[in-house]
Short mmCIF file of C-alpha atoms and ligand atoms in Angstrom, two decimals:
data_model
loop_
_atom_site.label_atom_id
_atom_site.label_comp_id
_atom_site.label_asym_id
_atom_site.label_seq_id
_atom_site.Cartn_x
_atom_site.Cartn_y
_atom_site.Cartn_z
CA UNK A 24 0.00 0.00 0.00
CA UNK A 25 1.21 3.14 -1.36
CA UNK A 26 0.16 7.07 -0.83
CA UNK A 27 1.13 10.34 -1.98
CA UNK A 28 0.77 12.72 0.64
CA UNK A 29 0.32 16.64 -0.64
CA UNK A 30 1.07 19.48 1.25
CA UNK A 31 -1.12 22.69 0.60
CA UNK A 32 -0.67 26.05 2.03
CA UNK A 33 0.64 29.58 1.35
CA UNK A 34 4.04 30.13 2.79
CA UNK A 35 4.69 30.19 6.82
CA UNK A 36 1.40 28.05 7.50
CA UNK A 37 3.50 25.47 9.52
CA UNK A 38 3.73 22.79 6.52
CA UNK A 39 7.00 22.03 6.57
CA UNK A 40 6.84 21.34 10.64
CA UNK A 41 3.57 19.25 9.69
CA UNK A 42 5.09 17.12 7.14
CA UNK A 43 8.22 16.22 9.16
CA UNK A 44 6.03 15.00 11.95
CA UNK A 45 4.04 13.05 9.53
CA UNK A 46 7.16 11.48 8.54
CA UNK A 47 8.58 10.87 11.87
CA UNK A 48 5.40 9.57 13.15
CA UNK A 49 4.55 6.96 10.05
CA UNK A 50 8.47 5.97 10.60
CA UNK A 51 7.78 5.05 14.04
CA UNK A 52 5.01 2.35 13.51
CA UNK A 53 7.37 1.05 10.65
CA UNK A 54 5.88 2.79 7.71
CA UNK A 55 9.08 4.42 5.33
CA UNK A 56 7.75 7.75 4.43
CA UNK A 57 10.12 10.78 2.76
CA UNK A 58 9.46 14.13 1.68
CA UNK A 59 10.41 15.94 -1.22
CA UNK A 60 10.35 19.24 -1.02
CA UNK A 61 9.79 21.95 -4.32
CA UNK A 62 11.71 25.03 -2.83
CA UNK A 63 14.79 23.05 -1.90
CA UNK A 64 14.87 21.63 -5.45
CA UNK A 65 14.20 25.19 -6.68
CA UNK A 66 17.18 26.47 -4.90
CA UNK A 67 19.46 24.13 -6.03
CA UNK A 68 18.19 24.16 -9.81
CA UNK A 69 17.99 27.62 -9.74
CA UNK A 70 19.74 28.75 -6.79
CA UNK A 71 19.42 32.82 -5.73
CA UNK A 72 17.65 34.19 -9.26
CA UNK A 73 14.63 32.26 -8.37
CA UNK A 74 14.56 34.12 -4.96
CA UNK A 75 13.48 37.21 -6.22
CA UNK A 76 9.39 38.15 -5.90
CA UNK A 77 9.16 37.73 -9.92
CA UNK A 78 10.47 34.18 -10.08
CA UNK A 79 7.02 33.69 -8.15
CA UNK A 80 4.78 35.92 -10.28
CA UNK A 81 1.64 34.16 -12.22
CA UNK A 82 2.22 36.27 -14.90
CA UNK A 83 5.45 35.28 -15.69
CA UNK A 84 5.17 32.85 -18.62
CA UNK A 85 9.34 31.96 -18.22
CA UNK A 86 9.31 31.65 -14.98
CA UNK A 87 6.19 29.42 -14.53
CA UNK A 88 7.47 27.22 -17.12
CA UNK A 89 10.25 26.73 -14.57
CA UNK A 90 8.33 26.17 -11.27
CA UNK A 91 6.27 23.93 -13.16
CA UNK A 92 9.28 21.63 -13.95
CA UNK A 93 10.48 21.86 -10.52
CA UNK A 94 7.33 20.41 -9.57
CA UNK A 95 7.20 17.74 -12.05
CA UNK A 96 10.84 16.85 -11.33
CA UNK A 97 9.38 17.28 -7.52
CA UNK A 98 6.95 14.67 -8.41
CA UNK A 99 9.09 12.38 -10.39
CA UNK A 100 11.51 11.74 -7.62
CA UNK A 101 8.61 11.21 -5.26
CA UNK A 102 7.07 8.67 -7.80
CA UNK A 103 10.66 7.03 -7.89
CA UNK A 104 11.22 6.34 -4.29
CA UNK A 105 7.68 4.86 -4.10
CA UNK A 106 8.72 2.40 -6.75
CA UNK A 107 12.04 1.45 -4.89
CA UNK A 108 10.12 0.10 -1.97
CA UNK A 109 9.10 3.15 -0.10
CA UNK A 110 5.47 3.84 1.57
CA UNK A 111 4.16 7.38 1.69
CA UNK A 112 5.90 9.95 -0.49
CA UNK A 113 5.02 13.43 1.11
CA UNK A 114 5.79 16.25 -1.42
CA UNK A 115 6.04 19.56 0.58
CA UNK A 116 5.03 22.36 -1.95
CA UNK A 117 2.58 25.88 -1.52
CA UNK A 118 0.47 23.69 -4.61
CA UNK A 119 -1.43 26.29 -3.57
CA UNK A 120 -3.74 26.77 -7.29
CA UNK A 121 -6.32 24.55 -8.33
CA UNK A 122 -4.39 24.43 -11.49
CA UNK A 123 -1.20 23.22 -9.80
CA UNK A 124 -3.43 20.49 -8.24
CA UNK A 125 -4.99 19.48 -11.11
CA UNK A 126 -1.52 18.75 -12.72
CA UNK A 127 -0.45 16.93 -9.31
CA UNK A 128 -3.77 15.02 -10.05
CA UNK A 129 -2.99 14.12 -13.46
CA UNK A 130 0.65 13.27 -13.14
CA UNK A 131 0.19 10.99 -10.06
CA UNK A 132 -1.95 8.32 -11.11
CA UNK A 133 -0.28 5.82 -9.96
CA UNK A 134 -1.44 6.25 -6.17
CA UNK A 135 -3.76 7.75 -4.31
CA UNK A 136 -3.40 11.14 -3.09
CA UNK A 137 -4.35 12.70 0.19
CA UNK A 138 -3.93 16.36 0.47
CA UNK A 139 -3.40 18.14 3.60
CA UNK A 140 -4.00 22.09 3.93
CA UNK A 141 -2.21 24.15 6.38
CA UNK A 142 -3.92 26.98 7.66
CA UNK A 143 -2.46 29.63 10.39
CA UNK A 144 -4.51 32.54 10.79
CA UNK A 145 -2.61 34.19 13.91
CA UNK A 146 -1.47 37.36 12.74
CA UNK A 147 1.39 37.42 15.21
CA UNK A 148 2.51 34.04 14.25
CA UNK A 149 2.26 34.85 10.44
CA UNK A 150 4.56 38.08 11.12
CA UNK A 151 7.08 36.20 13.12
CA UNK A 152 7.08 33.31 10.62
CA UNK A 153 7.72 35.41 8.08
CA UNK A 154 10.59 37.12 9.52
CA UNK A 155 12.11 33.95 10.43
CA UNK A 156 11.65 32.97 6.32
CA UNK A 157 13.64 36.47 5.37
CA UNK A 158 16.85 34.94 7.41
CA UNK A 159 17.11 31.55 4.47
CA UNK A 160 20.28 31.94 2.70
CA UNK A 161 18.71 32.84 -0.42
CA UNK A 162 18.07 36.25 1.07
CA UNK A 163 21.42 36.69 2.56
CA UNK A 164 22.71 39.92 0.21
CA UNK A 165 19.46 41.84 0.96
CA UNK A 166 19.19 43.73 4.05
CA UNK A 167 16.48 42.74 6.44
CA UNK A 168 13.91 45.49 5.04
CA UNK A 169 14.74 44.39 1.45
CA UNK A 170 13.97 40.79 2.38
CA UNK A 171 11.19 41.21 4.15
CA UNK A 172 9.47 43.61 1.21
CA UNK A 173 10.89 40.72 -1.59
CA UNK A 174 8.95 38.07 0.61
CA UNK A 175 5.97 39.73 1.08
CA UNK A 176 5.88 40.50 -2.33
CA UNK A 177 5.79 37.00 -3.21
CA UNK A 178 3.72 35.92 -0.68
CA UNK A 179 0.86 38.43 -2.19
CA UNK A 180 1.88 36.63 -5.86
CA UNK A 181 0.97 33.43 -4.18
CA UNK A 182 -2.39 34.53 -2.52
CA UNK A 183 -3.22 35.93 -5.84
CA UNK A 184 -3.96 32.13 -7.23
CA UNK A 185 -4.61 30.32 -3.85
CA UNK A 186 -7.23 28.71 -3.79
CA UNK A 187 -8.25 26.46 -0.19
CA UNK A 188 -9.03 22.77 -0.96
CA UNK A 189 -12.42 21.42 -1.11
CA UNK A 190 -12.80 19.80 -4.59
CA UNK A 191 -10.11 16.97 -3.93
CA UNK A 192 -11.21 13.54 -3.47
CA UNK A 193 -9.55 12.81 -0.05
CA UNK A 194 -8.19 16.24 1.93
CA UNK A 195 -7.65 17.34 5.66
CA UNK A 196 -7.88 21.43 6.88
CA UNK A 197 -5.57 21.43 9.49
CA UNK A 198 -5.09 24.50 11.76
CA UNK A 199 -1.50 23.89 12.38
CA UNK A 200 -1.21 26.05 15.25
CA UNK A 201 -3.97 24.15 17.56
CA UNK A 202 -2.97 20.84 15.48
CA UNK A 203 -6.56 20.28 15.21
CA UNK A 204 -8.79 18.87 12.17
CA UNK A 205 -10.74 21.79 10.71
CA UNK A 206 -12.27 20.38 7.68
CA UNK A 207 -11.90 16.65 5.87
CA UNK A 208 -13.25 14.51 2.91
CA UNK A 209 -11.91 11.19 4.41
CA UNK A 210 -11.77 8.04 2.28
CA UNK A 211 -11.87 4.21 3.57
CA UNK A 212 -10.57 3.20 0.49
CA UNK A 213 -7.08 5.85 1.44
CA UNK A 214 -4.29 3.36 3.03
CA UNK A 215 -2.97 5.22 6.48
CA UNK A 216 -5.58 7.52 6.81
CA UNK A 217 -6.19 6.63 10.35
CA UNK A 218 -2.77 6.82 11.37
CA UNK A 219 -1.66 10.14 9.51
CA UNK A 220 -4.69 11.56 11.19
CA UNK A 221 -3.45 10.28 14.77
CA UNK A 222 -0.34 12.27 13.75
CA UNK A 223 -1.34 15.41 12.66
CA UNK A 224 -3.49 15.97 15.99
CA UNK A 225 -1.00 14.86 18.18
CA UNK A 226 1.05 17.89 20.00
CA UNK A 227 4.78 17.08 19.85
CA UNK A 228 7.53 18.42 21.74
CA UNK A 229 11.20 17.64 21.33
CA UNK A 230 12.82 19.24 23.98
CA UNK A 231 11.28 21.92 25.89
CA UNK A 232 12.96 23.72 28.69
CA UNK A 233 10.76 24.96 31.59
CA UNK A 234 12.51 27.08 33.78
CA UNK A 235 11.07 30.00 36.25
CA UNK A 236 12.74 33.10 36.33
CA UNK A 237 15.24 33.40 39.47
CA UNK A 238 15.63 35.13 42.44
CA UNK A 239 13.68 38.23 43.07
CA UNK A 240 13.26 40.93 46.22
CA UNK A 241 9.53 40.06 45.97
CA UNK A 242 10.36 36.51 46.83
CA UNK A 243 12.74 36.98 49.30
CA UNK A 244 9.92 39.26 51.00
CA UNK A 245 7.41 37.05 49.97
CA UNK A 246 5.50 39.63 47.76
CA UNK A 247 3.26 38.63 44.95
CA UNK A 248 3.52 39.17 41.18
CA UNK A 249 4.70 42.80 40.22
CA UNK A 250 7.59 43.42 38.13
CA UNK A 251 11.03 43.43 40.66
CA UNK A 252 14.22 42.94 39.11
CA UNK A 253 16.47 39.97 39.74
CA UNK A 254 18.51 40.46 43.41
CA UNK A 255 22.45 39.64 42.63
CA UNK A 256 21.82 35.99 43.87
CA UNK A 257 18.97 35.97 41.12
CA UNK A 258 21.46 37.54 38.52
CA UNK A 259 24.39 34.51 39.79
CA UNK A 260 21.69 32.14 39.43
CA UNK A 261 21.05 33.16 35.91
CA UNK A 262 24.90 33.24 35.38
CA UNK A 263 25.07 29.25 36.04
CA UNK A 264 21.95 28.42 34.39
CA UNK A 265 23.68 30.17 31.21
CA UNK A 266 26.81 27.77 31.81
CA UNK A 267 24.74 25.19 32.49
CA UNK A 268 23.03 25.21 28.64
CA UNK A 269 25.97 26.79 27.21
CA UNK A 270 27.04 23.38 24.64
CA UNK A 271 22.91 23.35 24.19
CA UNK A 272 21.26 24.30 20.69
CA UNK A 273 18.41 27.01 22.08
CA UNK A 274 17.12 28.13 18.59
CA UNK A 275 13.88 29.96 20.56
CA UNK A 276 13.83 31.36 24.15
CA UNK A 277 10.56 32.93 25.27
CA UNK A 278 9.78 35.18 27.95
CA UNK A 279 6.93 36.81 29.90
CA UNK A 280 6.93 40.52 29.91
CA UNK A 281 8.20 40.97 32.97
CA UNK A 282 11.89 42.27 33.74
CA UNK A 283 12.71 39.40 36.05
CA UNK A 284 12.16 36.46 32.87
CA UNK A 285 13.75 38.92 31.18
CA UNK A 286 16.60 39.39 32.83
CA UNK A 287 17.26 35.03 33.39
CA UNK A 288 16.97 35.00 29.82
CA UNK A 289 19.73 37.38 29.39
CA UNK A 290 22.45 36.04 29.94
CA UNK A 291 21.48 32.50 28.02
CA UNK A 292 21.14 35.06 25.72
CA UNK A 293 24.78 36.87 25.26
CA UNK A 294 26.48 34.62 23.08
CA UNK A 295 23.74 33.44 21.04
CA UNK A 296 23.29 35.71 18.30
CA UNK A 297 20.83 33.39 16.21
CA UNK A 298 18.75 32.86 19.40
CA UNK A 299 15.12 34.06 18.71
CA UNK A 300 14.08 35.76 22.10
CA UNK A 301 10.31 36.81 22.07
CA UNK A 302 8.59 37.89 25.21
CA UNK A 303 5.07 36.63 25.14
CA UNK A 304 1.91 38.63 27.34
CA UNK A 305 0.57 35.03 27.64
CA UNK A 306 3.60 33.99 29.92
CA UNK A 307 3.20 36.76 32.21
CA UNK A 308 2.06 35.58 35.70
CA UNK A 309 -0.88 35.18 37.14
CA UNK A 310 -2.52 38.58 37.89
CA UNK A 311 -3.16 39.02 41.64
CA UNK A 312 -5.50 42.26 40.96
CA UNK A 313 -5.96 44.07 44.13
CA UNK A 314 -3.26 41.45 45.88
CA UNK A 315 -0.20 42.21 44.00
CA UNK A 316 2.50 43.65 45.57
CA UNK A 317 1.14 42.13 49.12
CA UNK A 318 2.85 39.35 51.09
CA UNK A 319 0.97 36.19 51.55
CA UNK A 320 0.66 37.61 55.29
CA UNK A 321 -0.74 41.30 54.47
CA UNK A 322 -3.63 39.38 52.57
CA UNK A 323 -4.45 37.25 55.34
CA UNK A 324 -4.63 40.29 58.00
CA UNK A 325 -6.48 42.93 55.55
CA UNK A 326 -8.32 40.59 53.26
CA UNK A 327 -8.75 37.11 55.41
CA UNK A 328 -12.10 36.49 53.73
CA UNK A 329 -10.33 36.40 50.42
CA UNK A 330 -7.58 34.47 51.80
CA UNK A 331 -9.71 32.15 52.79
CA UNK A 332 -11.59 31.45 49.43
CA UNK A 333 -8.35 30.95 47.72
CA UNK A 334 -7.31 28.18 50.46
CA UNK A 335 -10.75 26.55 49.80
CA UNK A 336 -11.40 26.79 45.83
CA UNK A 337 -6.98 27.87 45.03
CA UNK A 338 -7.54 26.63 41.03
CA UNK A 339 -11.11 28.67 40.60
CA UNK A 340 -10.94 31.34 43.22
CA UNK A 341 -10.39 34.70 41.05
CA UNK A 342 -8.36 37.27 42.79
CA UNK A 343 -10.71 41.15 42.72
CA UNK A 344 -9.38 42.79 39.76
CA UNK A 345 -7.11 39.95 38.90
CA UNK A 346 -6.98 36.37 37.70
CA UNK A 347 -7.61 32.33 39.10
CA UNK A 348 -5.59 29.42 37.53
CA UNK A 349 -8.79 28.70 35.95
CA UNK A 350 -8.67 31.49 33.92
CA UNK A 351 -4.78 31.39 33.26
CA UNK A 352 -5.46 28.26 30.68
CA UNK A 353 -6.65 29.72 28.24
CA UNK A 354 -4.35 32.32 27.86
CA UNK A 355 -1.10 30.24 28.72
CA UNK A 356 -2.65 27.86 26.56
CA UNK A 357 -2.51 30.74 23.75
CA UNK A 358 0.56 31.41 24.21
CA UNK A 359 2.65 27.77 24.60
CA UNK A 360 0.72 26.77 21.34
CA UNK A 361 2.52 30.08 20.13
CA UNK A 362 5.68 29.23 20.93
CA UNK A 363 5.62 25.62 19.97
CA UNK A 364 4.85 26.70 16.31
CA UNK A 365 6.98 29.16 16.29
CA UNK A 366 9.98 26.73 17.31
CA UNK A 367 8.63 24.26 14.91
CA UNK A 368 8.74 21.28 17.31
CA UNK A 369 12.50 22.05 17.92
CA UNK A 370 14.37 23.17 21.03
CA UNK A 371 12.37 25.81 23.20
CA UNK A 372 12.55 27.43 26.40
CA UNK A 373 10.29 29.26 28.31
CA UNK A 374 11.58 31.58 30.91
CA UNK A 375 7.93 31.74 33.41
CA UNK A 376 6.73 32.39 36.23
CA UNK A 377 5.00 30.17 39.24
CA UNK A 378 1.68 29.93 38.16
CA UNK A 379 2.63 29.89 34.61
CA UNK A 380 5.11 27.20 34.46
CA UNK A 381 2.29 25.28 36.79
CA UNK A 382 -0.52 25.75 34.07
CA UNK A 383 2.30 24.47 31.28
CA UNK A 384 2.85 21.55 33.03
CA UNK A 385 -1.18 20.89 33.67
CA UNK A 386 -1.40 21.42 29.61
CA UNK A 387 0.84 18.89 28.85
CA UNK A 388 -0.09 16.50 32.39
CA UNK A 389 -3.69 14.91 32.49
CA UNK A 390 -3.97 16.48 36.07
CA UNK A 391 -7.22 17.51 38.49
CA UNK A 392 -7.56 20.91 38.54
CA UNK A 393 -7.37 21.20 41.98
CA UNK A 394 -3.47 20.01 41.96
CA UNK A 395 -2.06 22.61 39.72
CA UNK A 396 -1.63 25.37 41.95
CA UNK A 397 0.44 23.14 44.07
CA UNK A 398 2.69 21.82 41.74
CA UNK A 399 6.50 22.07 42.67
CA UNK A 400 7.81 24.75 40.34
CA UNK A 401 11.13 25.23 42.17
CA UNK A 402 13.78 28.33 41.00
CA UNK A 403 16.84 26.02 41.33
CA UNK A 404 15.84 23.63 39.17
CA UNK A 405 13.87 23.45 35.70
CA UNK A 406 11.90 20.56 33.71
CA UNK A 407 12.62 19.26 30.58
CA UNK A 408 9.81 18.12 28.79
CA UNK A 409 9.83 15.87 25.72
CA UNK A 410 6.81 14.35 24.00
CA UNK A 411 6.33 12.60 21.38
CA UNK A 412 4.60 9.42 19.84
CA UNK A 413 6.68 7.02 21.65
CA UNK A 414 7.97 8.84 24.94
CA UNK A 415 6.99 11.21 27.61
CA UNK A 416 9.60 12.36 29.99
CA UNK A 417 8.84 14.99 32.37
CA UNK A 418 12.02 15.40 34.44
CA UNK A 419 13.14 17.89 37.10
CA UNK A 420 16.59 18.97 36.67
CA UNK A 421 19.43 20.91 38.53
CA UNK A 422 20.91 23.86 36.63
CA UNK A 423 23.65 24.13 38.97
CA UNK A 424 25.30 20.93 37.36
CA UNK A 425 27.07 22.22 34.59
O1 LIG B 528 5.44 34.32 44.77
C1 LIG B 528 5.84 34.35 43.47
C2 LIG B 528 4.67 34.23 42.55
O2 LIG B 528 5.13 34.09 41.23
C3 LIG B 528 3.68 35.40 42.62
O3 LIG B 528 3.99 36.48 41.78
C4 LIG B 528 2.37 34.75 42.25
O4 LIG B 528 1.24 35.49 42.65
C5 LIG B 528 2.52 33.42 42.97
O5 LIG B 528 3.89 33.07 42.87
C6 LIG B 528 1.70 32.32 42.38
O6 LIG B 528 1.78 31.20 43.24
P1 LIG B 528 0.56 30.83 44.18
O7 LIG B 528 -0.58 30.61 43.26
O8 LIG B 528 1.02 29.60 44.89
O9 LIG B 528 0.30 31.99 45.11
#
């Protein structure tokens, strides 16, 4: 049994991410699956000419000749492995015209096709993604501005013949941010439908780092949320968690707004000039509205009525003005589904808070409610998370071992 596997999608819609998980995941239950990918063949057929916006415009009778080659080609060396022995043949590709997928239609006969659109319609995401495109090689003697203008100007050449799936015989939707099924014709009749489908919903997570910020004067004084500075113990602390990832790949650190994530991610940051470092509103910790800035104490003498509530009801009880863990899910939720996009299913780190590191660990953990808030979530230490098809490791580590 034999498929052809067909990315759709404009560019920065998470299809390349998607199709290496698809790959990764049919490998692991034994099924040989490759991908062959247009713009790498493009760019070594063509190299840096075909990087400019008109290599990309419809109009362009030349230059379409070209790209449709590249896809044949694309398609023949897909069609080839197939016939050597292998199983699913993904071809990663924008094919994002109904006329490209009519060719794709007419050219593989030999098996049957499932297509699979990408669809990412976070407007943050989008921007970031699209930075992170203008950094390839092929746009290395522009400046950033000039790379980011060529881009977007083929970007808009490629929206100007997209057209989203829907007449295909057998197609997914997939919103490849929440990893979840939008829209599908499924088929029976489709060999590894099921599976591919197990995949693409499935969250996966190489390595993620899961530290809390360090030491503050707000936790030495017990003080809640705010936005204190690292103490010089906190800054040290940083210092060896630094030396303690220095020989580590960290490709995307993310932060909370506040100074004190900020300032732990520092120093990781200093000699890591490809390090993406985005601070994230989602990560910021849990709003104690009225409360913050109070010690644990100060609440209990001026407010015991409130302190009380929270010791009953901690996960639902909503501080006045502020926020319950409850309500921190959705947002942290938000924002880890950011970041794990963003990262592609690489390395990651998150530089959080309490609360927030808690509510990551209940998103990935099938936990009751009421035992987040208590979750260890200590400042010497940080988790390392991996999940993935086959293994699950949550495991507390010490920073201080370099
Ligand atoms: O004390 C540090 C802190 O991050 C506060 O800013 C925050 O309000 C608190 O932890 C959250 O922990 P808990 O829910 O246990 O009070």
């Amino acid at each position: 049994m034999k498929l052809y596997v067909v990315m759709v999608g404009l560019p920065a819609r998470g299809k390349s991410t998607l199709a290496k998980r698809i790959q990764l995941g049919l490998e692991q239950q034994k099924i040989s699956a490759a991908i062959f990918n247009n713009g790498e063949l493009r760019r070594v057929l063509h190299g840096m000419r075909s990087a400019s916006p008109d290599f990309f415009n419809p109009d362009n009778a030349e230059a379409r000749e070209l790209r449709r080659q590249i896809s044949l080609q694309n398609m023949e060396r897909a069609r080839a492995w197939l016939d050597s022995g292998g199983d699913v043949a993904i071809i990663d590709a924008t094919n994002g015209s109904e006329e490209q997928r009519a060719t794709l239609v007419a050219t593989l006969r030999d098996r049957p096709i499932l297509f699979i659109e990408c669809v990412n319609n976070d407007a943050l995401l989008l921007d970031a993604s699209i930075k992170r495109k203008t950094r390839l090689p092929e746009f290395s003697c522009l400046s950033p501005e000039e790379a980011l203008e060529s881009f977007r100007r083929r970007l808009a050449y490629y929206e100007s013949v997209y057209a989203p799936l829907g007449k295909e015989r057998c197609w997914m939707r997939v919103d490849a941010v929440s990893n979840s099924i939008l829209a599908e014709a499924p088929s029976n009749a489709l060999p590894y439908y099921a599976a591919i489908r197990d995949i693409v919903v499935s969250r996966w997570v190489q390595h993620l780092y899961l530290v809390r910020h360090m030491e503050t004067e707000y936790n030495l004084e017990g003080r809640l949320g705010g936005d204190p500075p690292l103490t010089e113990q906190g800054f040290r602390q940083a210092a060896r968690l630094a030396a303690h990832f220095a020989n580590k790949e960290l490709p995307y650190i993310f932060t909370s707004t506040k100074r004190r994530s900020a300032q732990t991610a520092s120093l990781l940051l200093q000699d890591r000039p490809g390090t993406v470092r985005m601070a994230l509103p989602e990560f910021d910790e849990i709003n104690a509205g009225v409360c913050e800035g109070m010690r644990y104490s100060d609440v209990l003498e001026r407010m015991p009525l409130e302190y009380q509530a929270r010791a009953r009801n901690k996960y639902n009880y909503v501080y006045p003005g502020g926020e319950s863990y409850a309500m921190l899910k959705e947002r942290v939720g938000r924002g880890l589904r950011r970041a794990l996009f963003l990262a592609g299913e690489g390395t990651l780190m998150i530089v959080g808070h309490q609360a927030i590191n808690r509510t990551i660990l209940s998103l990935f953990l099938f936990q009751r409610a009421e035992d987040v808030p208590y979750t260890y979530i200590p400042q010497t230490q940080y988790y390392h998370i991996t999940i993935t098809q086959r293994r699950k490791l949550f495991e507390l580590s010490d920073y201080d071992v370099v």
